[in-house]
Structures are given as structure tokens and as C-alpha cells.
Amino acid sequence: MSKQKLPILESEYNIRPARILKVRQLTLTEKLYEIGFPNGESLNHDPGQFVEVSIFGVGEAPISLASSPTRRGSFDLCVRNVGKVTAALHQLKAGDSIGIRGPFGRGFPVQEFVGNDLLIVAGGIGLVPLRSLIHYVLDNRREFGKVTILLGCRTPQNILFSDEIETWSSRLDLSFSCTVDKADPEWKGNVGVIASLIPGITLSRHTYAVVVGPPVMYRYVIAELLLKKIPAHRIILSLERHMKCGLGKCGHCQINNLYCCQDGPVFRYEQLRDLEEAFPR
Amino acid sequence: MKPRIAFFDFACCEGCQLQVANLGEALLDVLKLVDVVEFREVMSEKWAGPLDIAVVEGSITTKEAVERIEKIRARSRILIAYGSCATIGGVNGMKNRSPLEEIRRTVYGEHAHTFPTIATRPVDQVVKVDYYVHGCPIWPPEFIEVLQAALQGVPCFPPDHAVCVECKLNENVCLYDKGVTCLGPVTRAGCNSWCTNNGNICYGCRGLVSNPNTKGAMDVLARYRIPLELVLNKMSMYNACREQGKTP
Amino acid sequence: MRYVTIPADKMADYITALARRQKVVAPVEKGKGQFAFEPISEGREATLTYIPTILPPKKFFMPQYETLLEYDLHEGQKMQAVVELEEMVLFGVHTCDLAGIACLNTVFSDRPKDLNYLIRKNKIVIIGLECVAYCDEYASCALMNNHLPNGGYDLFLTPLGDRYIGHVNTYIGDSLVEEGGFFRDATGADFAALEEVRRRKREVFHDEVPIDLDEIPRIFAHSLRTTIWKEIGDRCLSCGNCTNVCPTCYCFDIVDKPNLDLKSGRRIRVWDSCQNERFAKIAGGESFRKERSSRKRHRFFRKFRYPVDRFGKFFCTGCGRCSRTCMARINLKETLAQLAREYV
């Protein structure tokens, strides 16, 4: 018998064909995509999970889900144009086809958050996975205590979802503050790194902090949170790695003995505290 | 309309053009995707208008070449540098190892003054390069891969690991075990270890990896009793232009 | 439990007979004292006394390049997930490599299961071959308890001088020894000879590193910040040889290979290595194992610590390939001994 090629129906590498329903340019480098499956099925993800987006001929890339599963029938992906697949995605329009694998990984422990206060700390593009949580919390608002959102960005031009942010800051059932590293003449808000917003806020003893941002941000923010006496198991983080397979096999996303794609991307600081590879050195 | 593509050559042996011309059946398929408007080695037509893709072979070694490449860049949406001469300076870089005047006199003798020349530069030290196809000559499958990426409008990054990786995947006996010097451990992969598969050594024609362990490499040479001089010589065969600027 | 014997001078004929009927892959000499598993058509092409091959047999279970999916975009998004496979007899696998295959089986059977691997592996028949002497000074198979057979084969051959004794482990193994009447059932004298080989082997094969295997996970738990990683990281060229030749390294990349029409093509997986510069890089450009020392440490932890936590077993087989292939002479046995010394 010579070499054979047999079809596998149940392969983990099969993709679900999906369609771009809407595209919105958020900043110079980020676009928001609303994605739907042909039969209107929902993705049924947890806030904080990710999918592998496939463009045949270009490849796959792991992308965080940006919408809440409470919204049925479609989901959002926010994509920064930084690599091969994201460059191809940025050329696509409403009506174009893509492929989806997943959702993968562990999302935010929203059931554990029920009945507690939430401090959501978003740095830059870290707002994308947190948007899935914020939407979820707002859709189930009575389940949660006090909700505080802190957002940090490099410049006012980098701020994602500015229209939504406006709504958030005017809502009475959540507290929202924003800071930029570098202001422009029109900017009237805070200037400085995001960690500098933390000392000024009052937190209850039943607060969970949820932090997502660029790798360099974590150490500073966590140090402030610990000063606020938030225990390590109540500090929830989502880490970025290049998950190639999403199946805990390919090795790319490994953080010491943890696989970001299966054990994460959402972790407790307690799990990461002693891991050499969790944060930049 | 199909994207307009043109092939240009500067200081080189035109061997990389030959590689493209020799693609055979694959070339016919490639041609279905593009409209070749200028390609000196295979056609006589010229094209002076705007281009979607300029494919540039050779190093920049004269003032006229600087002007010409700047003009090509100005009318091209995408520029692909292909072949070592264009991507890293290649063998032309050896010129930079001696003073220009001396080199001119050695090559052109008493007529030296009629051949003005400047130091060798890879294309990206003169104009912006969008894609790179390393190699002397180029490895044809990689050329196709880069061209596909250019047509898809997505970036294409050449590998940043050693030729050893591909050589090992091809299960070759290591040349160091045969007592031969090989630049595989510090040279950027992407050629499917073409030379070592065929019993030759790696000459480093694709340029060095971005983060070579120079000290470690020296120790290895000493362990195998290979004179440093020999390796530096081999290294500068293709990589003499490296000091002048970073190559991706 | 069936044992059989075959005269040593009939072995080449037996392999030839096997190769007449199906694809046979066996160790073949490549020069400079090196070997590779390659397809053969005649028994004499195979070398039955060999040191570990350049690449381990993992290349048949998890090929260097493997198609996962084929797609066609001419009308919508058509795709088909596929497995590439080939029935073959893998002849002459040493116990260290049997252990390596067992490790890969563990990984790819773990949920979510990897069907490409699992379907392919069942098409490969394995004939093991015992080493009666050490291959060279790089091996640490006795330390890792892999110098004696622990299953994982259809038929296992042990040289007894003028003959081989074969342990038939499966139905497939049973059919293998029916081939052409080369084998007869083993007798008391054969068993006595096998016992004698094993007795002598236990005398020769000792823990190659003065370290207690059970202590290793604990030693590694204390070794995260040792300067040993910096020392070997400084020497490492990041050539990736150590991981590519490792029988239990299985990291991979997934890439698309479009056809020339750009409308159809394949999604493939290709071996990758944690030693490669971009392996732990993210889209933002940050690499989480930028230093060579951290990459070296990662490789060792993926052999001696993480898989112990995850799968309850070591992922070092003691085959010695990583040390044998390393131009910088980074030696696994020495590193283990160094770590043990520091721990004490």
C-alpha cells in the first residue's frame, strides 16, 4: 500500500464557515467585525474566550472575543493590523467569508463574580476581551455589586469604542475613568499611566480586579492592587500568547507548565505569581 | 485588470532571473495571476508606467543605479528585493572590504577614472523594500511564496531560525561531523537547506539570523579546530554589507 | 505469551521477505557513524547494530510536514480535513525510541485528541530490537528506565549471538513471525540465553548520572533560577537540533500553502522548536523566551518537570540524541549532574 490521504470528519482543525456581517474602523489600526454563522447559530462562548480566525491561503490567528454571549446570533472581533492574517482580515468587507475554530480556553469566572464588586482595568487593546465582560455585566447588571472601569491608552487617538465609552461614563450604575500616556490639546481627562488611577479609588473587601493590557502593564497594576489588599486569587488576568492550535499541543502559548490556550487565557494572579514566563522580565 | 509586474536587475549575475525563468510549468501558472510588462531575460518589451510590483535583483553600486532604483520605487506600489545581491549586498559586498580607489584601480587599471563607483549597498539601504527573497540564487518555492503574499496584500516574513533547522528536518549528516565548516548555524533558513542536501556547505547567502550567538559560534569553531580567519572569510563572502545597515 | 527464534544469518532474508509484501523502514547507515530510518527493499540494506538514528521514528508518526486540511475557494469555502498515512513496518526500534513513541501517544491521546496522529499510528507495525551494549557515552537510558523493553511493540527481537529471540506481543506480531517459516518457537535453552543477556545487561547498564530518578522533579522545582541555564544558554547557537532530534519533542506550527491559483491549497503543520527565535513571540513583538538561557531551561523543563505534572511521566527517553547532535556540546547528562550537585 502506498501513501494515502483519507478524510477525517471530526478533525479539530475543521473550521466553521462564517460571514462578516459588519465592519467598523475604530482607529487607524483597529477594526471591529461583527461575525455570524450562515444559519444564525450563536457561538455560545464565555466572556474572555478566544477563537482561531481562518482565512484560507493566509492562515489562522487567535483573536479575542469582543462581545458578550448574551447577544445571540452574532459575535464581535476587534482586530489590530499587525501580522499576516490580520492584514488579510483588514482587506475584507461585509459579506466576505472567513472561518472560525473555537471558542477556546477559559474565560472570566463570571459566576464567581456574582454578588461581588468588580474593578475592571483595561490597558490599550486589552479593552477588547474586557468588552465581552463589560457587556455581559451590563446585560446582567443586577447580579453584580459596584462596577468600576479604568481605561488607559497611549494617546486619545488610540481609544477603542469611544462611542460606547461615552455611554459607560454617563451611566449611573458604573463608574468609569480614563487616562492617556500622552495627551493632545483637545484632551481634558487624566494624563499618566493606568496604575496611577488605582490609589485614588475606594474598594470594598469583596472586590474582584480584572486586568487585561499589554505585557508591560501587569507588574505595575498588580503592585497597586496588592497595596489595595486585593488577594491574589481575586486578581484575574488575561494573557496574550500566540496560540497556534488552540488545543494544548503546538507549544507556542506555553507559560511554564500552563497552556494559555487551554488553561487560560484567563488566569488568577495566584496561578501566575511564581511563574517565570508569565510577565516580561 | 491583473497586477502589473516588472523585473529589474542591478549589479548581479542575473542568475535569480534565470531561476524565475526556469520555474517551468509553475511559471505559466504564475503568469495567469499577473501581467509581466518588463523582464529583460525573457522578453524585449519595456515599461515606463506605474507598476503594482517591481521585482529587483542586484546591488546598488553606482550613482546612476541610485537614481534608477529611486525612480523604480517611485512608480511601484510594491517592491520585492530578490537574491542576495539585492537583499543583503551579497558577493558584491566584498568590494566594501577595501578602499574604493584601490578596488577601482585593481579592476579597471588605467581606465579607472572612467568607471565611477560607490560602495555596494543592498536595495533597502537606498529605498524602502516591502518583501525579501533571500538567497544566491533564490530558492524558487520561496519566490512563489513571497509573490503570493504580495498579491494577497499580506506581509511575508522570511524565517528567523538557522538553516540547521531545515537541514535536520531533511535528516542530513551534520557537516561539522564531516569536519567541514558550514555557516548553517548562523544563517537564516528558508531555502530548505538546498546546498547541504546536495553535499555542499552553507555559504551564508541568505544573511545571518537576527540574533546570532557570535560568541557561542566562535567557541564551536574552536572546538572543531576551524580557524576563525577561514570562517570570517566565508562569512564576508555574502555578508560584508551587513555592518552598514540592518537586514530583516 | 509467545516467544520465537530466528537464526541470525536468516535475518536479512526475513526482512527482504517482509519488504516484498509491504513497506519496511529500517535503520540504514548514512556515513560518519550515523544512521537514519529509511525505506528498504532488501534486508541487507538495514543495519542491525546502530546507534540512535539522526531523527527518531517520530518522523513517521508525526511527519515533518503534514497536510491537515485541503481547501478550495472557487465556489464558496470548500474544505476537507484529511490525514496522510501509509501502512509500514518499522523495523529495529530500540527501547529508547519505543519509549519516545509511548510519550507521543500520551500527548496526542490527551483531550482534545489529535486524530491525525492517532489514525496514522495505527497503520504502523513496530518491530523492536534490543541493545545488548551501550550505543555510546551520550545515552542515559538506564537512568530513565528505558534500557529494557516496556511494551509498545508488536514483535521485539533480542540478539542472542547466533540467533535472535522474539517476543510476540500482539496478533500482528503473531502474523509477522508466520512469514516464510523463518521463525520457530523458542525452547528452554533460548529462554536461558535471554536471561543471561538480560543479567549481563543489568551489570553493564547503570544509572548514567549519579541521581535518583524520583528526585528529578524536585531538583527541577528548585532549578528555575540557577545560573546553569545562563551558562548553557551562552553556548547555545539556537540551531534547534536538540529539539528536532528529540523523540518526544512535538511542537509545531500551522501554515497555509496556497496553490499557484491562490484559490485552493493546503493547511499544513510543520515541526517547530522552542529554541527558534520567534517561537514565543506575540503579535505585539514581545518574546517571552527572548534569552537563550530561558529557551534552554524550557527544553529541560519540558523533559523533566512539566510532563511529570501533566502526564505523570518523564519526556526524556535517555536516547542521547540532543547531546550527540549539539555543536556547542551541551550535554544532557552533564547538565543533570550539575543540577543535582547544586540541589544538594
CSV table of C-alpha atoms in Angstrom, one decimal, chain B residues 9-142:
chain,number,residue,atom,x,y,z
B,9,ASP,CA,18.4,44.0,-12.5
B,10,PHE,CA,21.3,46.0,-11.0
B,11,ALA,CA,24.8,44.7,-10.1
B,12,CYS,CA,24.3,40.9,-10.2
B,13,CYS,CA,24.8,37.9,-12.4
B,14,GLU,CA,21.1,37.7,-13.3
B,15,GLY,CA,21.1,34.2,-12.0
B,16,CYS,CA,18.0,34.9,-10.0
B,17,GLN,CA,16.1,35.9,-13.1
B,18,LEU,CA,17.2,32.7,-14.6
B,19,GLN,CA,15.7,30.9,-11.6
B,20,VAL,CA,12.4,32.6,-12.3
B,21,ALA,CA,12.6,31.9,-16.0
B,22,ASN,CA,13.3,28.2,-15.1
B,23,LEU,CA,10.2,27.8,-13.0
B,24,GLY,CA,8.8,25.9,-15.9
B,25,GLU,CA,5.2,24.9,-15.7
B,26,ALA,CA,4.8,26.8,-12.4
B,27,LEU,CA,5.8,30.0,-14.3
B,28,LEU,CA,2.9,29.6,-16.6
B,29,ASP,CA,0.6,29.4,-13.6
B,30,VAL,CA,2.2,32.4,-12.0
B,31,LEU,CA,1.7,34.3,-15.3
B,32,LYS,CA,-2.0,33.7,-15.1
B,33,LEU,CA,-2.1,35.9,-12.0
B,34,VAL,CA,0.0,38.8,-13.2
B,35,ASP,CA,0.8,40.8,-16.3
B,36,VAL,CA,4.5,40.9,-16.8
B,37,VAL,CA,5.4,44.2,-18.5
B,38,GLU,CA,9.2,44.1,-18.4
B,39,PHE,CA,11.6,41.2,-17.9
B,40,ARG,CA,14.8,41.6,-19.8
B,41,GLU,CA,15.9,38.0,-19.6
B,42,VAL,CA,12.7,36.6,-21.2
B,43,MET,CA,11.2,39.5,-23.3
B,44,SER,CA,12.2,42.6,-25.2
B,45,GLU,CA,9.3,44.9,-24.2
B,46,LYS,CA,10.0,47.9,-21.8
B,47,TRP,CA,7.5,49.6,-19.5
B,48,ALA,CA,7.9,53.1,-18.1
B,49,GLY,CA,4.4,53.4,-16.5
B,50,PRO,CA,3.2,52.7,-13.0
B,51,LEU,CA,3.8,49.2,-11.5
B,52,ASP,CA,2.0,47.1,-9.0
B,53,ILE,CA,5.0,45.0,-8.2
B,54,ALA,CA,8.7,45.7,-9.0
B,55,VAL,CA,11.0,42.7,-8.6
B,56,VAL,CA,14.5,43.9,-8.1
B,57,GLU,CA,17.7,41.9,-8.5
B,58,GLY,CA,21.2,43.1,-7.8
B,59,SER,CA,23.0,45.6,-5.5
B,60,ILE,CA,23.3,49.3,-5.8
B,61,THR,CA,26.9,50.2,-6.8
B,62,THR,CA,26.8,53.4,-8.8
B,63,LYS,CA,25.2,56.9,-8.6
B,64,GLU,CA,23.2,56.1,-11.8
B,65,ALA,CA,21.9,52.9,-10.0
B,66,VAL,CA,20.7,55.0,-7.1
B,67,GLU,CA,18.7,57.3,-9.3
B,68,ARG,CA,17.3,54.4,-11.3
B,69,ILE,CA,16.2,52.5,-8.2
B,70,GLU,CA,14.6,55.6,-6.7
B,71,LYS,CA,12.6,56.1,-9.9
B,72,ILE,CA,11.5,52.4,-9.9
B,73,ARG,CA,10.5,52.8,-6.3
B,74,ALA,CA,8.5,55.9,-7.0
B,75,ARG,CA,6.4,54.2,-9.7
B,76,SER,CA,5.9,50.9,-7.9
B,77,ARG,CA,3.2,50.1,-5.3
B,78,ILE,CA,5.2,47.1,-4.0
B,79,LEU,CA,9.0,46.4,-4.3
B,80,ILE,CA,10.4,42.9,-3.8
B,81,ALA,CA,14.1,42.6,-3.4
B,82,TYR,CA,15.2,39.2,-4.6
B,83,GLY,CA,18.6,37.4,-4.5
B,84,SER,CA,21.4,38.1,-2.0
B,85,CYS,CA,22.8,41.0,-4.1
B,86,ALA,CA,19.6,42.9,-3.6
B,87,THR,CA,18.6,41.7,-0.1
B,88,ILE,CA,22.0,41.8,1.7
B,89,GLY,CA,24.5,43.1,-0.8
B,90,GLY,CA,25.7,39.5,-1.5
B,91,VAL,CA,29.1,38.9,-3.2
B,92,ASN,CA,29.2,42.5,-4.4
B,93,GLY,CA,29.7,43.5,-0.8
B,94,MET,CA,33.3,42.1,-1.0
B,95,LYS,CA,34.1,45.4,-2.7
B,96,ASN,CA,33.5,47.2,0.5
B,97,ARG,CA,36.3,45.4,2.3
B,98,SER,CA,39.0,47.6,0.5
B,99,PRO,CA,39.2,51.3,-0.2
B,100,LEU,CA,37.1,52.3,-3.2
B,101,GLU,CA,40.0,53.8,-5.1
B,102,GLU,CA,42.1,50.7,-4.7
B,103,ILE,CA,39.3,48.5,-5.8
B,104,ARG,CA,38.7,50.6,-8.9
B,105,ARG,CA,42.4,50.5,-9.9
B,106,THR,CA,42.6,46.8,-9.3
B,107,VAL,CA,39.5,46.1,-11.5
B,108,TYR,CA,39.8,48.8,-14.2
B,109,GLY,CA,43.5,49.6,-14.2
B,110,GLU,CA,44.5,52.7,-16.0
B,111,HIS,CA,40.9,53.3,-17.1
B,112,ALA,CA,39.7,53.5,-13.5
B,113,HIS,CA,38.7,57.2,-13.8
B,114,THR,CA,36.1,56.4,-16.5
B,115,PHE,CA,34.3,54.0,-14.1
B,116,PRO,CA,32.9,56.0,-11.2
B,117,THR,CA,31.7,53.7,-8.4
B,118,ILE,CA,30.3,53.9,-4.9
B,119,ALA,CA,30.3,51.4,-2.1
B,120,THR,CA,27.9,48.4,-2.6
B,121,ARG,CA,24.6,48.7,-0.9
B,122,PRO,CA,21.6,46.2,-0.7
B,123,VAL,CA,18.4,47.8,-2.1
B,124,ASP,CA,16.9,48.5,1.3
B,125,GLN,CA,19.9,50.8,2.2
B,126,VAL,CA,18.7,53.0,-0.7
B,127,VAL,CA,14.9,52.7,-0.9
B,128,LYS,CA,12.1,51.0,1.0
B,129,VAL,CA,11.7,47.3,0.4
B,130,ASP,CA,8.4,45.6,1.1
B,131,TYR,CA,9.4,41.9,0.6
B,132,TYR,CA,12.6,40.0,0.6
B,133,VAL,CA,13.5,36.8,-1.2
B,134,HIS,CA,17.0,35.9,0.1
B,135,GLY,CA,19.4,33.5,-1.5
B,136,CYS,CA,22.1,33.1,-4.1
B,137,PRO,CA,20.3,32.1,-6.1
B,138,ILE,CA,16.8,32.4,-4.8
B,139,TRP,CA,15.0,29.2,-3.8
B,140,PRO,CA,12.2,29.2,-6.3
B,141,PRO,CA,9.4,27.9,-4.0
B,142,GLU,CA,10.2,30.8,-1.6
